[in-house]
Amino acid sequence: MPVAEVPSLPEILLHTSHPASGLWRLAESIDGGDPEPPYWAYLWAGGAALARYILEQPQSVRGLKVLDLGAGSGIIAIAAAKAGASHVLAAEIDQNAIAALQLNAAINNVALTLIGDDLTSGSPPAVDLVVVGDLFYGPELASRVIAFLDRCLDAGINVLIGDPERAHLPVDRLELIAEYFVPDVGQVKTSTVKSSVFRLRPR
């Protein structure tokens, strides 16, 4: 996976996928069955928009303890670290993604604390801000994520969400704070979609 600048985020370098990367074989070797799609290996619009916002508005994370929930390849976590967050946790349940996060943090010269557990079923960690990109593409996942984020809000933790308004986004709970045109997974390299950054309001 060669290192390249992220489209729309030239401040960030990532190990990038291509047809010869062999990611499907890597997934198969872990569980012996049909591999899960390597979602973490691709740029998603919500993560790209939220990372762009953080880099342009570093005061949104500066000096804060930040949790990136469902961190994937790490673009939001890396952006938060580059923008001056005091401590960044990157939570991701895919162990291949954890390996990619380690590599991507190293090439960007940032420190991340990696968590390989599903945090959505428990209490939130001791952080000031939770950032979430692209976790509203399925109903069951969206329900778990929202329940966790509500526990975060109840604990006094702020929540920022990046998403191109996918089907299960809780739009009635969101305050729009920024919009960007960025690449999205499955799009051709030269195309972009509108993706937004939101603040989650309490129930």
PDB file of C-alpha atoms in Angstrom:
ATOM      1  CA  MET A   1       0.000   0.000   0.000  1.00  0.00           C
ATOM      2  CA  PRO A   2       1.966   3.027  -1.233  1.00  0.00           C
ATOM      3  CA  VAL A   3       2.039   6.268   0.732  1.00  0.00           C
ATOM      4  CA  ALA A   4       0.174   9.194  -0.819  1.00  0.00           C
ATOM      5  CA  GLU A   5      -1.445  12.496   0.111  1.00  0.00           C
ATOM      6  CA  VAL A   6      -5.156  12.237   0.865  1.00  0.00           C
ATOM      7  CA  PRO A   7      -7.352  13.935  -1.774  1.00  0.00           C
ATOM      8  CA  SER A   8      -8.719  17.181  -0.265  1.00  0.00           C
ATOM      9  CA  LEU A   9      -6.367  16.691   2.721  1.00  0.00           C
ATOM     10  CA  PRO A  10      -2.797  17.259   1.502  1.00  0.00           C
ATOM     11  CA  GLU A  11      -1.634  17.723   5.107  1.00  0.00           C
ATOM     12  CA  ILE A  12      -2.230  14.006   5.733  1.00  0.00           C
ATOM     13  CA  LEU A  13      -0.405  11.002   4.270  1.00  0.00           C
ATOM     14  CA  LEU A  14      -1.935   7.514   4.179  1.00  0.00           C
ATOM     15  CA  HIS A  15      -0.985   4.068   3.010  1.00  0.00           C
ATOM     16  CA  THR A  16      -3.415   3.822   0.096  1.00  0.00           C
ATOM     17  CA  SER A  17      -5.096   0.811  -1.492  1.00  0.00           C
ATOM     18  CA  HIS A  18      -4.992  -0.181  -5.158  1.00  0.00           C
ATOM     19  CA  PRO A  19      -6.011  -3.313  -7.110  1.00  0.00           C
ATOM     20  CA  ALA A  20      -2.718  -5.087  -6.363  1.00  0.00           C
ATOM     21  CA  SER A  21      -2.846  -4.460  -2.594  1.00  0.00           C
ATOM     22  CA  GLY A  22      -4.310  -7.892  -1.825  1.00  0.00           C
ATOM     23  CA  LEU A  23      -6.593  -6.586   0.923  1.00  0.00           C
ATOM     24  CA  TRP A  24      -9.295  -9.210   0.330  1.00  0.00           C
ATOM     25  CA  ARG A  25      -6.769 -12.018   0.812  1.00  0.00           C
ATOM     26  CA  LEU A  26      -5.594 -10.379   4.031  1.00  0.00           C
ATOM     27  CA  ALA A  27      -9.153 -10.317   5.376  1.00  0.00           C
ATOM     28  CA  GLU A  28      -9.732 -13.954   4.391  1.00  0.00           C
ATOM     29  CA  SER A  29      -6.630 -15.094   6.235  1.00  0.00           C
ATOM     30  CA  ILE A  30      -7.986 -13.852   9.553  1.00  0.00           C
ATOM     31  CA  ASP A  31     -11.318 -15.678   9.845  1.00  0.00           C
ATOM     32  CA  GLY A  32     -11.095 -18.310   7.113  1.00  0.00           C
ATOM     33  CA  GLY A  33     -14.450 -17.286   5.635  1.00  0.00           C
ATOM     34  CA  ASP A  34     -15.821 -14.647   3.362  1.00  0.00           C
ATOM     35  CA  PRO A  35     -13.903 -11.461   4.096  1.00  0.00           C
ATOM     36  CA  GLU A  36     -15.551  -8.320   5.353  1.00  0.00           C
ATOM     37  CA  PRO A  37     -15.105  -5.416   2.937  1.00  0.00           C
ATOM     38  CA  PRO A  38     -11.980  -3.473   3.952  1.00  0.00           C
ATOM     39  CA  TYR A  39     -13.925  -0.266   4.554  1.00  0.00           C
ATOM     40  CA  TRP A  40     -11.010   1.212   6.510  1.00  0.00           C
ATOM     41  CA  ALA A  41      -8.768   1.211   3.425  1.00  0.00           C
ATOM     42  CA  TYR A  42     -10.772   3.814   1.512  1.00  0.00           C
ATOM     43  CA  LEU A  43     -11.529   7.494   1.895  1.00  0.00           C
ATOM     44  CA  TRP A  44     -15.120   8.182   2.975  1.00  0.00           C
ATOM     45  CA  ALA A  45     -16.756  11.573   2.548  1.00  0.00           C
ATOM     46  CA  GLY A  46     -17.809  12.103   6.151  1.00  0.00           C
ATOM     47  CA  GLY A  47     -14.331  11.440   7.494  1.00  0.00           C
ATOM     48  CA  ALA A  48     -12.762  13.631   4.836  1.00  0.00           C
ATOM     49  CA  ALA A  49     -15.105  16.530   5.642  1.00  0.00           C
ATOM     50  CA  LEU A  50     -14.613  16.260   9.404  1.00  0.00           C
ATOM     51  CA  ALA A  51     -10.828  16.022   9.055  1.00  0.00           C
ATOM     52  CA  ARG A  52     -10.867  19.065   6.757  1.00  0.00           C
ATOM     53  CA  TYR A  53     -12.935  20.999   9.305  1.00  0.00           C
ATOM     54  CA  ILE A  54     -10.592  20.112  12.170  1.00  0.00           C
ATOM     55  CA  LEU A  55      -7.521  21.193  10.217  1.00  0.00           C
ATOM     56  CA  GLU A  56      -9.186  24.487   9.234  1.00  0.00           C
ATOM     57  CA  GLN A  57     -10.595  25.079  12.733  1.00  0.00           C
ATOM     58  CA  PRO A  58      -7.870  23.755  15.056  1.00  0.00           C
ATOM     59  CA  GLN A  59      -9.506  25.463  18.032  1.00  0.00           C
ATOM     60  CA  SER A  60     -12.210  22.787  17.791  1.00  0.00           C
ATOM     61  CA  VAL A  61      -9.778  20.214  19.232  1.00  0.00           C
ATOM     62  CA  ARG A  62      -6.770  22.123  20.560  1.00  0.00           C
ATOM     63  CA  GLY A  63      -5.877  21.001  24.073  1.00  0.00           C
ATOM     64  CA  LEU A  64      -8.741  18.477  24.209  1.00  0.00           C
ATOM     65  CA  LYS A  65      -8.866  14.725  24.750  1.00  0.00           C
ATOM     66  CA  VAL A  66     -10.499  13.363  21.596  1.00  0.00           C
ATOM     67  CA  LEU A  67     -12.024   9.988  20.741  1.00  0.00           C
ATOM     68  CA  ASP A  68     -12.318   9.017  17.061  1.00  0.00           C
ATOM     69  CA  LEU A  69     -15.042   6.346  17.033  1.00  0.00           C
ATOM     70  CA  GLY A  70     -14.745   3.885  14.131  1.00  0.00           C
ATOM     71  CA  ALA A  71     -11.443   5.434  13.146  1.00  0.00           C
ATOM     72  CA  GLY A  72     -10.812   3.398   9.978  1.00  0.00           C
ATOM     73  CA  SER A  73      -7.552   4.500   8.392  1.00  0.00           C
ATOM     74  CA  GLY A  74      -7.257   7.325  10.916  1.00  0.00           C
ATOM     75  CA  ILE A  75      -7.737  10.532   8.962  1.00  0.00           C
ATOM     76  CA  ILE A  76      -9.897  12.223  11.612  1.00  0.00           C
ATOM     77  CA  ALA A  77      -7.683  11.087  14.487  1.00  0.00           C
ATOM     78  CA  ILE A  78      -4.566  12.209  12.617  1.00  0.00           C
ATOM     79  CA  ALA A  79      -6.155  15.582  11.830  1.00  0.00           C
ATOM     80  CA  ALA A  80      -7.032  16.049  15.505  1.00  0.00           C
ATOM     81  CA  ALA A  81      -3.477  15.235  16.583  1.00  0.00           C
ATOM     82  CA  LYS A  82      -2.016  17.594  13.978  1.00  0.00           C
ATOM     83  CA  ALA A  83      -4.422  20.349  15.078  1.00  0.00           C
ATOM     84  CA  GLY A  84      -3.203  20.220  18.670  1.00  0.00           C
ATOM     85  CA  ALA A  85      -5.434  17.801  20.582  1.00  0.00           C
ATOM     86  CA  SER A  86      -3.741  16.868  23.847  1.00  0.00           C
ATOM     87  CA  HIS A  87      -4.562  13.161  23.516  1.00  0.00           C
ATOM     88  CA  VAL A  88      -6.275  11.230  20.706  1.00  0.00           C
ATOM     89  CA  LEU A  89      -7.918   7.824  21.106  1.00  0.00           C
ATOM     90  CA  ALA A  90      -8.648   5.940  17.881  1.00  0.00           C
ATOM     91  CA  ALA A  91     -11.216   3.146  18.355  1.00  0.00           C
ATOM     92  CA  GLU A  92     -11.620   0.544  15.610  1.00  0.00           C
ATOM     93  CA  ILE A  93     -12.833  -3.085  15.798  1.00  0.00           C
ATOM     94  CA  ASP A  94     -11.166  -4.277  12.571  1.00  0.00           C
ATOM     95  CA  GLN A  95      -7.695  -5.577  13.451  1.00  0.00           C
ATOM     96  CA  ASN A  96      -6.404  -4.876   9.944  1.00  0.00           C
ATOM     97  CA  ALA A  97      -7.473  -1.281  10.454  1.00  0.00           C
ATOM     98  CA  ILE A  98      -5.576  -1.181  13.759  1.00  0.00           C
ATOM     99  CA  ALA A  99      -2.421  -2.192  11.878  1.00  0.00           C
ATOM    100  CA  ALA A 100      -3.088   0.506   9.257  1.00  0.00           C
ATOM    101  CA  LEU A 101      -3.690   3.078  11.994  1.00  0.00           C
ATOM    102  CA  GLN A 102      -0.272   2.330  13.484  1.00  0.00           C
ATOM    103  CA  LEU A 103       1.411   2.755  10.111  1.00  0.00           C
ATOM    104  CA  ASN A 104      -0.525   5.900   9.220  1.00  0.00           C
ATOM    105  CA  ALA A 105       0.153   7.534  12.587  1.00  0.00           C
ATOM    106  CA  ALA A 106       3.870   6.858  12.116  1.00  0.00           C
ATOM    107  CA  ILE A 107       4.128   8.388   8.640  1.00  0.00           C
ATOM    108  CA  ASN A 108       2.277  11.490   9.889  1.00  0.00           C
ATOM    109  CA  ASN A 109       4.503  11.719  12.990  1.00  0.00           C
ATOM    110  CA  VAL A 110       1.574  11.804  15.424  1.00  0.00           C
ATOM    111  CA  ALA A 111       0.816   9.806  18.566  1.00  0.00           C
ATOM    112  CA  LEU A 112      -2.502   7.954  18.784  1.00  0.00           C
ATOM    113  CA  THR A 113      -3.780   5.613  21.495  1.00  0.00           C
ATOM    114  CA  LEU A 114      -5.374   2.692  19.668  1.00  0.00           C
ATOM    115  CA  ILE A 115      -8.394   0.798  21.018  1.00  0.00           C
ATOM    116  CA  GLY A 116      -9.422  -2.446  19.338  1.00  0.00           C
ATOM    117  CA  ASP A 117     -12.695  -2.918  21.226  1.00  0.00           C
ATOM    118  CA  ASP A 118     -16.287  -2.019  20.373  1.00  0.00           C
ATOM    119  CA  LEU A 119     -16.969   0.950  22.642  1.00  0.00           C
ATOM    120  CA  THR A 120     -20.614   1.384  21.658  1.00  0.00           C
ATOM    121  CA  SER A 121     -21.911  -1.060  24.283  1.00  0.00           C
ATOM    122  CA  GLY A 122     -20.243   0.580  27.256  1.00  0.00           C
ATOM    123  CA  SER A 123     -19.678   3.861  29.013  1.00  0.00           C
ATOM    124  CA  PRO A 124     -17.732   6.592  27.226  1.00  0.00           C
ATOM    125  CA  PRO A 125     -14.055   7.040  28.066  1.00  0.00           C
ATOM    126  CA  ALA A 126     -12.782  10.152  29.803  1.00  0.00           C
ATOM    127  CA  VAL A 127     -12.574  12.501  26.820  1.00  0.00           C
ATOM    128  CA  ASP A 128     -13.758  16.008  25.967  1.00  0.00           C
ATOM    129  CA  LEU A 129     -14.875  15.380  22.387  1.00  0.00           C
ATOM    130  CA  VAL A 130     -16.033  12.422  20.285  1.00  0.00           C
ATOM    131  CA  VAL A 131     -15.644  12.630  16.505  1.00  0.00           C
ATOM    132  CA  VAL A 132     -17.549  10.271  14.221  1.00  0.00           C
ATOM    133  CA  GLY A 133     -17.234   9.867  10.462  1.00  0.00           C
ATOM    134  CA  ASP A 134     -19.506   7.738   8.255  1.00  0.00           C
ATOM    135  CA  LEU A 135     -21.061   5.398  10.834  1.00  0.00           C
ATOM    136  CA  PHE A 136     -24.683   5.866   9.724  1.00  0.00           C
ATOM    137  CA  TYR A 137     -24.801   3.631   6.650  1.00  0.00           C
ATOM    138  CA  GLY A 138     -26.788   0.809   8.302  1.00  0.00           C
ATOM    139  CA  PRO A 139     -29.745   0.842  10.729  1.00  0.00           C
ATOM    140  CA  GLU A 140     -28.340  -1.490  13.402  1.00  0.00           C
ATOM    141  CA  LEU A 141     -24.953   0.232  13.519  1.00  0.00           C
ATOM    142  CA  ALA A 142     -26.557   3.689  13.532  1.00  0.00           C
ATOM    143  CA  SER A 143     -28.783   2.710  16.463  1.00  0.00           C
ATOM    144  CA  ARG A 144     -25.806   1.480  18.513  1.00  0.00           C
ATOM    145  CA  VAL A 145     -23.746   4.543  17.675  1.00  0.00           C
ATOM    146  CA  ILE A 146     -26.502   7.010  18.594  1.00  0.00           C
ATOM    147  CA  ALA A 147     -27.117   5.264  21.922  1.00  0.00           C
ATOM    148  CA  PHE A 148     -23.395   5.542  22.706  1.00  0.00           C
ATOM    149  CA  LEU A 149     -23.231   9.177  21.606  1.00  0.00           C
ATOM    150  CA  ASP A 150     -26.217  10.008  23.812  1.00  0.00           C
ATOM    151  CA  ARG A 151     -24.308   8.545  26.772  1.00  0.00           C
ATOM    152  CA  CYS A 152     -21.405  10.768  25.775  1.00  0.00           C
ATOM    153  CA  LEU A 153     -23.624  13.854  25.737  1.00  0.00           C
ATOM    154  CA  ASP A 154     -25.080  12.875  29.123  1.00  0.00           C
ATOM    155  CA  ALA A 155     -21.503  12.738  30.451  1.00  0.00           C
ATOM    156  CA  GLY A 156     -20.785  16.263  29.195  1.00  0.00           C
ATOM    157  CA  ILE A 157     -18.781  15.165  26.147  1.00  0.00           C
ATOM    158  CA  ASN A 158     -19.306  17.096  22.922  1.00  0.00           C
ATOM    159  CA  VAL A 159     -19.902  15.215  19.654  1.00  0.00           C
ATOM    160  CA  LEU A 160     -19.002  16.154  16.069  1.00  0.00           C
ATOM    161  CA  ILE A 161     -20.221  14.074  13.122  1.00  0.00           C
ATOM    162  CA  GLY A 162     -19.035  14.039   9.521  1.00  0.00           C
ATOM    163  CA  ASP A 163     -21.448  12.508   7.015  1.00  0.00           C
ATOM    164  CA  PRO A 164     -22.795  13.089   3.468  1.00  0.00           C
ATOM    165  CA  GLU A 165     -26.327  12.643   4.885  1.00  0.00           C
ATOM    166  CA  ARG A 166     -26.657   8.898   4.497  1.00  0.00           C
ATOM    167  CA  ALA A 167     -29.995   7.209   5.148  1.00  0.00           C
ATOM    168  CA  HIS A 168     -29.673   6.579   8.884  1.00  0.00           C
ATOM    169  CA  LEU A 169     -28.183   9.903   9.950  1.00  0.00           C
ATOM    170  CA  PRO A 170     -30.281  11.448  12.786  1.00  0.00           C
ATOM    171  CA  VAL A 171     -30.812  14.733  10.960  1.00  0.00           C
ATOM    172  CA  ASP A 172     -33.359  16.046  13.462  1.00  0.00           C
ATOM    173  CA  ARG A 173     -30.665  16.000  16.159  1.00  0.00           C
ATOM    174  CA  LEU A 174     -27.945  17.781  14.187  1.00  0.00           C
ATOM    175  CA  GLU A 175     -26.668  21.342  13.950  1.00  0.00           C
ATOM    176  CA  LEU A 176     -24.877  22.026  10.652  1.00  0.00           C
ATOM    177  CA  ILE A 177     -21.519  23.747  11.137  1.00  0.00           C
ATOM    178  CA  ALA A 178     -19.651  23.228   7.832  1.00  0.00           C
ATOM    179  CA  GLU A 179     -19.953  21.760   4.325  1.00  0.00           C
ATOM    180  CA  TYR A 180     -17.253  20.536   1.929  1.00  0.00           C
ATOM    181  CA  PHE A 181     -17.013  18.862  -1.464  1.00  0.00           C
ATOM    182  CA  VAL A 182     -14.774  15.840  -0.992  1.00  0.00           C
ATOM    183  CA  PRO A 183     -14.193  12.379  -2.509  1.00  0.00           C
ATOM    184  CA  ASP A 184     -16.274   9.433  -1.302  1.00  0.00           C
ATOM    185  CA  VAL A 185     -15.810   5.666  -1.313  1.00  0.00           C
ATOM    186  CA  GLY A 186     -16.886   4.131  -4.612  1.00  0.00           C
ATOM    187  CA  GLN A 187     -16.623   7.396  -6.551  1.00  0.00           C
ATOM    188  CA  VAL A 188     -14.260   7.890  -9.458  1.00  0.00           C
ATOM    189  CA  LYS A 189     -11.060   9.682  -8.513  1.00  0.00           C
ATOM    190  CA  THR A 190     -12.028  12.992 -10.095  1.00  0.00           C
ATOM    191  CA  SER A 191     -15.528  13.252  -8.551  1.00  0.00           C
ATOM    192  CA  THR A 192     -16.633  14.741  -5.232  1.00  0.00           C
ATOM    193  CA  VAL A 193     -19.791  14.801  -3.147  1.00  0.00           C
ATOM    194  CA  LYS A 194     -21.119  17.322  -0.663  1.00  0.00           C
ATOM    195  CA  SER A 195     -20.399  16.199   2.875  1.00  0.00           C
ATOM    196  CA  SER A 196     -21.277  17.992   6.077  1.00  0.00           C
ATOM    197  CA  VAL A 197     -19.974  18.459   9.587  1.00  0.00           C
ATOM    198  CA  PHE A 198     -22.554  18.530  12.364  1.00  0.00           C
ATOM    199  CA  ARG A 199     -22.750  19.030  16.098  1.00  0.00           C
ATOM    200  CA  LEU A 200     -25.004  16.468  17.800  1.00  0.00           C
ATOM    201  CA  ARG A 201     -27.619  18.080  20.047  1.00  0.00           C
ATOM    202  CA  PRO A 202     -28.884  16.449  23.261  1.00  0.00           C
ATOM    203  CA  ARG A 203     -32.163  14.578  23.209  1.00  0.00           C
TER     204      ARG A 203
END
